CSV table of C-alpha atoms and ligand atoms in Angstrom, one decimal:
chain,number,residue,atom,x,y,z
A,1,UNK,CA,280.8,124.5,12.2
A,2,UNK,CA,281.3,124.0,15.8
A,3,UNK,CA,282.6,120.9,17.5
A,4,UNK,CA,280.8,119.3,20.4
A,5,UNK,CA,282.5,117.5,23.2
A,6,UNK,CA,281.9,114.1,21.5
A,7,UNK,CA,283.8,115.3,18.4
A,8,UNK,CA,280.5,115.5,16.3
A,9,UNK,CA,280.0,118.4,14.0
A,10,UNK,CA,277.2,120.8,14.8
A,11,UNK,CA,275.7,123.3,12.3
A,12,UNK,CA,276.4,126.9,13.2
A,13,UNK,CA,274.9,129.3,10.6
A,14,UNK,CA,276.7,132.3,12.0
A,15,UNK,CA,280.1,130.6,11.8
A,16,UNK,CA,283.2,131.5,9.8
A,17,UNK,CA,283.2,128.2,7.9
A,18,UNK,CA,280.6,126.2,6.1
A,19,UNK,CA,280.9,122.7,4.7
A,20,UNK,CA,280.1,122.1,1.0
A,21,UNK,CA,277.0,119.8,0.8
A,22,UNK,CA,278.5,118.3,-2.3
A,23,UNK,CA,282.2,117.8,-1.9
A,24,UNK,CA,282.6,118.3,1.8
A,25,UNK,CA,285.2,121.1,1.4
A,26,UNK,CA,285.4,123.7,4.2
A,27,UNK,CA,284.5,127.1,2.7
A,28,UNK,CA,285.4,130.4,4.2
A,29,UNK,CA,282.0,132.1,4.6
A,30,UNK,CA,283.1,135.6,3.4
A,31,UNK,CA,284.7,134.2,0.3
A,32,UNK,CA,281.8,131.8,-0.3
A,33,UNK,CA,279.3,134.7,-0.2
A,34,UNK,CA,281.5,136.8,-2.5
A,35,UNK,CA,281.4,133.9,-5.0
A,36,UNK,CA,277.6,134.1,-4.9
A,37,UNK,CA,277.2,130.9,-2.8
A,38,UNK,CA,279.0,128.7,-5.3
A,39,UNK,CA,281.6,126.2,-3.9
A,40,UNK,CA,285.0,127.1,-5.2
A,41,UNK,CA,286.5,123.5,-5.4
A,42,UNK,CA,283.5,121.7,-7.0
A,43,UNK,CA,281.2,124.4,-8.4
A,44,UNK,CA,278.2,123.3,-6.4
A,45,UNK,CA,275.5,126.0,-6.5
A,46,UNK,CA,273.9,126.4,-3.1
A,47,UNK,CA,270.3,127.5,-2.8
A,48,UNK,CA,270.1,131.3,-2.8
A,49,UNK,CA,267.7,133.3,-0.6
A,50,UNK,CA,265.2,135.2,-2.7
A,51,UNK,CA,266.3,138.7,-1.9
A,52,UNK,CA,270.0,137.8,-2.7
A,53,UNK,CA,268.8,136.4,-6.0
A,54,UNK,CA,267.1,139.7,-6.9
A,55,UNK,CA,270.2,141.7,-5.8
A,56,UNK,CA,272.4,139.5,-8.1
A,57,UNK,CA,270.0,139.7,-11.0
A,58,UNK,CA,268.4,143.1,-11.2
A,59,UNK,CA,270.2,146.4,-11.8
A,60,UNK,CA,270.9,148.0,-8.5
A,61,UNK,CA,267.8,149.9,-7.1
A,62,UNK,CA,265.7,148.9,-10.1
A,63,UNK,CA,263.5,146.3,-8.4
A,64,UNK,CA,260.0,147.5,-7.4
A,65,UNK,CA,258.1,144.9,-5.5
A,66,UNK,CA,254.4,144.3,-6.4
A,67,UNK,CA,251.5,142.3,-5.0
A,68,UNK,CA,252.7,142.6,-1.4
A,69,UNK,CA,249.0,142.8,-0.3
A,70,UNK,CA,248.6,139.1,-0.9
A,71,UNK,CA,248.6,137.1,2.3
A,72,UNK,CA,248.3,133.4,2.9
A,73,UNK,CA,245.4,132.0,4.9
A,74,UNK,CA,244.7,128.7,6.7
A,75,UNK,CA,241.5,127.7,4.9
A,76,UNK,CA,241.5,124.1,6.1
A,77,UNK,CA,242.5,124.6,9.8
A,78,UNK,CA,245.5,122.3,8.9
A,79,UNK,CA,247.4,120.9,11.8
A,80,UNK,CA,250.7,119.2,11.3
A,81,UNK,CA,252.3,119.1,14.8
A,82,UNK,CA,252.0,123.0,14.7
A,83,UNK,CA,248.8,124.5,13.3
A,84,UNK,CA,249.4,126.0,9.8
A,85,UNK,CA,248.4,129.5,10.8
A,86,UNK,CA,250.9,129.5,13.7
A,87,UNK,CA,253.6,128.0,11.3
A,88,UNK,CA,252.9,130.8,8.9
A,89,UNK,CA,253.2,133.5,11.6
A,90,UNK,CA,256.5,132.0,12.8
A,91,UNK,CA,257.9,131.7,9.3
A,92,UNK,CA,256.9,135.3,8.5
A,93,UNK,CA,258.6,136.4,11.6
A,94,UNK,CA,261.8,134.4,10.9
A,95,UNK,CA,262.1,135.3,7.2
A,96,UNK,CA,260.6,138.8,7.1
A,97,UNK,CA,258.6,137.6,4.1
A,98,UNK,CA,254.9,137.1,3.7
A,99,UNK,CA,255.2,134.0,1.6
A,100,UNK,CA,257.6,132.0,-0.7
A,101,UNK,CA,257.6,134.2,-3.7
A,102,UNK,CA,258.8,137.8,-4.3
A,103,UNK,CA,257.5,139.5,-7.5
A,104,UNK,CA,257.9,142.9,-9.1
A,105,UNK,CA,259.3,144.9,-12.0
A,106,UNK,CA,263.0,145.5,-12.6
A,107,UNK,CA,265.6,146.1,-15.3
A,108,UNK,CA,268.5,143.9,-16.2
A,109,UNK,CA,271.3,145.7,-18.0
A,110,UNK,CA,268.8,148.5,-18.6
A,111,UNK,CA,266.1,146.2,-20.2
A,112,UNK,CA,262.8,146.2,-18.3
A,113,UNK,CA,261.2,142.9,-17.2
A,114,UNK,CA,258.8,141.4,-14.7
A,115,UNK,CA,260.7,139.3,-12.1
A,116,UNK,CA,259.3,136.6,-9.9
A,117,UNK,CA,261.7,134.8,-7.5
A,118,UNK,CA,260.8,131.9,-5.2
A,119,UNK,CA,262.3,131.8,-1.8
A,120,UNK,CA,263.2,128.3,-0.4
A,121,UNK,CA,263.7,129.8,3.1
A,122,UNK,CA,259.9,130.1,3.3
A,123,UNK,CA,258.5,126.6,4.0
A,124,UNK,CA,260.8,125.0,1.5
A,125,UNK,CA,259.6,127.3,-1.3
A,126,UNK,CA,256.3,125.5,-1.3
A,127,UNK,CA,253.5,126.7,-3.6
A,128,UNK,CA,250.3,127.7,-2.0
A,129,UNK,CA,247.7,130.3,-2.9
A,130,UNK,CA,250.0,133.3,-2.6
A,131,UNK,CA,252.8,131.8,-4.7
A,132,UNK,CA,250.4,130.8,-7.5
A,133,UNK,CA,248.5,134.0,-7.4
A,134,UNK,CA,251.7,136.1,-7.6
A,135,UNK,CA,253.0,134.1,-10.5
A,136,UNK,CA,249.7,134.5,-12.3
A,137,UNK,CA,249.6,138.2,-11.6
A,138,UNK,CA,253.2,138.6,-12.7
A,139,UNK,CA,252.4,136.9,-16.0
A,140,UNK,CA,249.3,139.1,-16.5
A,141,UNK,CA,251.3,142.2,-15.6
A,142,UNK,CA,254.0,141.2,-18.2
A,143,UNK,CA,251.2,140.8,-20.8
A,144,UNK,CA,249.7,144.1,-19.9
A,145,UNK,CA,252.9,146.2,-19.9
A,146,UNK,CA,254.6,144.3,-22.7
A,147,UNK,CA,257.8,143.3,-20.8
A,148,UNK,CA,259.2,139.7,-20.7
A,149,UNK,CA,258.6,137.6,-17.5
A,150,UNK,CA,261.5,135.9,-15.7
A,151,UNK,CA,260.6,133.3,-13.0
A,152,UNK,CA,263.3,131.8,-10.7
A,153,UNK,CA,262.0,128.6,-9.3
A,154,UNK,CA,263.2,126.8,-6.1
A,155,UNK,CA,260.6,124.7,-4.5
A,156,UNK,CA,259.7,121.5,-2.7
A,157,UNK,CA,256.4,121.5,-4.6
A,158,UNK,CA,252.8,122.2,-3.7
A,159,UNK,CA,252.1,123.2,-0.1
A,160,UNK,CA,250.2,120.3,1.5
A,161,UNK,CA,248.8,122.6,4.2
A,162,UNK,CA,246.6,124.2,1.6
A,163,UNK,CA,245.3,120.9,0.1
A,164,UNK,CA,243.5,121.2,-3.2
A,165,UNK,CA,243.9,125.0,-3.2
A,166,UNK,CA,247.6,124.5,-3.7
A,167,UNK,CA,247.1,122.1,-6.6
A,168,UNK,CA,244.8,124.6,-8.2
A,169,UNK,CA,247.7,127.0,-8.6
A,170,UNK,CA,249.2,124.7,-11.2
A,171,UNK,CA,246.3,125.2,-13.6
A,172,UNK,CA,246.1,128.9,-12.8
A,173,UNK,CA,249.7,129.7,-13.4
A,174,UNK,CA,249.7,127.8,-16.6
A,175,UNK,CA,246.6,129.6,-17.7
A,176,UNK,CA,248.2,133.0,-17.0
A,177,UNK,CA,251.4,132.0,-19.0
A,178,UNK,CA,249.2,130.9,-21.9
A,179,UNK,CA,247.5,134.3,-21.9
A,180,UNK,CA,251.0,136.0,-21.9
A,181,UNK,CA,251.9,133.7,-24.8
A,182,UNK,CA,248.7,134.6,-26.8
A,183,UNK,CA,249.5,138.3,-26.3
A,184,UNK,CA,252.9,137.8,-27.9
A,185,UNK,CA,254.8,138.0,-24.6
A,186,UNK,CA,257.9,136.1,-23.7
A,187,UNK,CA,258.6,134.1,-20.5
A,188,UNK,CA,261.9,132.8,-19.2
A,189,UNK,CA,262.0,130.1,-16.5
A,190,UNK,CA,265.2,129.6,-14.4
A,191,UNK,CA,265.1,126.4,-12.5
A,192,UNK,CA,267.4,126.3,-9.5
A,193,UNK,CA,268.2,123.6,-7.0
A,194,UNK,CA,265.8,122.1,-6.1
A,195,UNK,CA,262.8,122.6,-8.3
A,196,UNK,CA,260.3,119.8,-7.7
A,197,UNK,CA,256.7,118.7,-7.5
A,198,UNK,CA,253.8,120.9,-8.6
A,199,UNK,CA,256.2,123.8,-9.5
A,200,UNK,CA,258.1,121.7,-12.0
A,201,UNK,CA,254.8,120.2,-13.3
A,202,UNK,CA,253.4,123.7,-13.9
A,203,UNK,CA,254.9,127.2,-14.5
A,204,UNK,CA,258.6,126.3,-14.2
A,205,UNK,CA,258.3,123.9,-17.2
A,206,UNK,CA,256.0,125.8,-19.6
A,207,UNK,CA,257.9,129.0,-20.2
A,208,UNK,CA,259.4,129.9,-23.6
A,209,UNK,CA,263.0,129.6,-22.4
A,210,UNK,CA,263.9,126.9,-19.9
A,211,UNK,CA,267.2,127.6,-18.1
A,212,UNK,CA,268.7,125.7,-15.2
A,213,UNK,CA,271.6,126.2,-12.8
A,214,UNK,CA,274.4,123.6,-12.9
A,215,UNK,CA,273.7,120.4,-10.9
A,216,UNK,CA,270.1,121.5,-10.0
A,217,UNK,CA,267.7,118.7,-9.0
A,218,UNK,CA,264.6,119.2,-11.2
A,219,UNK,CA,261.8,116.7,-11.2
A,220,UNK,CA,258.3,115.9,-10.1
A,221,UNK,CA,258.6,113.0,-7.7
A,222,UNK,CA,261.9,112.6,-6.0
A,223,UNK,CA,264.5,110.0,-7.2
A,224,UNK,CA,264.0,107.8,-4.2
A,225,UNK,CA,260.2,107.6,-4.6
A,226,UNK,CA,260.6,106.7,-8.3
A,227,UNK,CA,263.3,104.0,-7.6
A,228,UNK,CA,261.1,102.4,-5.0
A,229,UNK,CA,258.0,102.5,-7.2
A,230,UNK,CA,259.5,101.1,-10.4
A,231,UNK,CA,261.9,98.8,-8.4
A,232,UNK,CA,264.8,99.7,-10.7
A,233,UNK,CA,268.1,101.5,-10.3
A,234,UNK,CA,268.0,105.0,-11.8
A,235,UNK,CA,270.6,106.1,-14.3
A,236,UNK,CA,273.5,108.2,-13.1
A,237,UNK,CA,272.7,111.9,-12.8
A,238,UNK,CA,269.0,111.2,-13.0
A,239,UNK,CA,266.9,114.5,-12.7
A,240,UNK,CA,269.9,116.6,-12.6
A,241,UNK,CA,270.0,119.7,-14.9
A,242,UNK,CA,272.8,118.1,-17.1
A,243,UNK,CA,270.8,114.9,-17.6
A,244,UNK,CA,267.6,116.9,-18.5
A,245,UNK,CA,269.6,119.1,-21.0
A,246,UNK,CA,270.6,115.9,-22.7
A,247,UNK,CA,267.0,114.7,-22.8
A,248,UNK,CA,265.7,118.0,-24.1
A,249,UNK,CA,263.8,119.1,-21.1
A,250,UNK,CA,266.1,122.1,-20.4
A,251,UNK,CA,267.3,124.5,-23.1
A,252,UNK,CA,270.5,125.7,-21.4
A,253,UNK,CA,272.5,125.4,-18.2
A,254,UNK,CA,273.8,128.7,-17.0
A,255,UNK,CA,276.2,129.2,-14.1
A,256,UNK,CA,275.3,131.8,-11.5
A,257,UNK,CA,278.2,134.0,-12.5
A,258,UNK,CA,276.9,134.2,-16.1
A,259,UNK,CA,273.2,134.3,-15.3
A,260,UNK,CA,272.8,138.1,-15.5
A,261,UNK,CA,274.6,138.3,-18.9
A,262,UNK,CA,272.5,135.4,-20.3
A,263,UNK,CA,269.2,136.9,-19.1
A,264,UNK,CA,270.1,140.3,-20.6
A,265,UNK,CA,270.9,138.6,-23.9
A,266,UNK,CA,267.5,136.8,-23.9
A,267,UNK,CA,265.6,139.9,-22.9
A,268,UNK,CA,267.3,141.8,-25.7
A,269,UNK,CA,266.4,139.1,-28.2
A,270,UNK,CA,262.8,139.0,-26.9
A,271,UNK,CA,262.3,142.7,-27.1
A,272,UNK,CA,264.0,143.4,-30.5
A,273,UNK,CA,267.2,144.9,-29.1
A,274,UNK,CA,270.7,144.0,-30.1
A,275,UNK,CA,271.5,140.8,-28.2
A,276,UNK,CA,275.3,141.1,-28.9
A,277,UNK,CA,275.4,144.5,-27.2
A,278,UNK,CA,273.4,143.2,-24.2
A,279,UNK,CA,275.7,140.2,-23.8
A,280,UNK,CA,278.8,142.3,-23.3
A,281,UNK,CA,280.0,141.4,-19.9
A,282,UNK,CA,280.0,144.3,-17.4
A,283,UNK,CA,283.5,145.7,-16.7
A,284,UNK,CA,285.2,143.8,-14.0
A,285,UNK,CA,285.0,145.5,-10.6
A,286,UNK,CA,288.1,145.3,-8.5
A,287,UNK,CA,287.4,143.1,-5.5
A,288,UNK,CA,289.5,143.1,-2.4
A,289,UNK,CA,291.1,139.7,-2.1
A,290,UNK,CA,290.0,137.7,0.9
A,291,UNK,CA,292.6,135.9,2.8
A,292,UNK,CA,291.0,132.9,4.5
A,293,UNK,CA,292.5,131.8,7.8
A,294,UNK,CA,293.4,128.1,8.3
A,295,UNK,CA,290.2,126.0,8.3
A,296,UNK,CA,289.3,124.1,11.4
A,297,UNK,CA,290.9,120.6,11.7
A,298,UNK,CA,288.7,117.7,10.6
A,299,UNK,CA,289.2,115.7,13.8
A,300,UNK,CA,290.4,118.0,16.5
A,301,UNK,CA,291.6,116.5,19.8
A,302,UNK,CA,289.0,116.8,22.5
A,303,UNK,CA,291.2,117.6,25.4
A,304,UNK,CA,289.2,117.9,28.6
A,305,UNK,CA,289.7,121.2,30.2
A,306,UNK,CA,291.8,120.9,33.3
A,307,UNK,CA,290.8,122.9,36.3
A,308,UNK,CA,293.3,125.6,37.0
A,309,UNK,CA,295.4,125.1,40.1
A,310,UNK,CA,294.6,127.7,42.6
A,311,UNK,CA,297.4,130.2,42.9
A,312,UNK,CA,299.4,129.9,46.0
A,313,UNK,CA,299.2,133.0,48.1
B,401,LIG,ZN1,282.0,121.6,-3.1
């Protein structure tokens, strides 16, 4: 965070400190990143960029990306302030990704799987033709090679710029998952904050195992839209992972630090291996402790800089 002259806070992504979106604590960036972008004081799980998620989940060097030839297209000539094709080009340039999902094969604790990870950094993880097609192809690949499929979701929903084509992805991905199911394959959905709209209403909710990260907002329409429509106050914790676990819509809540162990256990179970052996946590790696400097003060005094007096000759 940087401070402006008026004392208002200004986001500065490259800064030493970041503020927790949930509890407001000032987090030392280096320590925060070492804790896999989880807030130390309150446990809030920040949204994780797709490539970081893969690095945290897959065995080092095991991920082999697939379907990179799939590119989005502006079929409707959609224009929302900026034409969609321009927006795509800008986002591709900024993120270095072609679209909002990265898919491929990997191993987790030595067990092979097909891994598909949504990337919120790309147009809010919205689902258009490429996201849908990659999920469908990942499910078909899992059915073909006989490895379980893991999908990490993080999405604002269907991509409005692609109109009905984006909605079609809901049926297509569910169809591909049904095929995987018929062939005896196993699918695992991990819903992370936030998973909403057409993604929740399709592939993220129809896998065999439904996991969620703590505190994740998971739903179709947002809570504000629902409250306005039904003109009622919503219950506490509505659409949060813990609320949905209680209602039976989520099977298990798994913290980021335990996710790899939990996935390895499920993969072992799904492929007839020994789940107990797979669940053994990896030996602890000695990590150099990070000593955080003093955080910036909440309300620093804004002293106007005084002009230096010219030195007397
Ligand atoms: Zn926090």
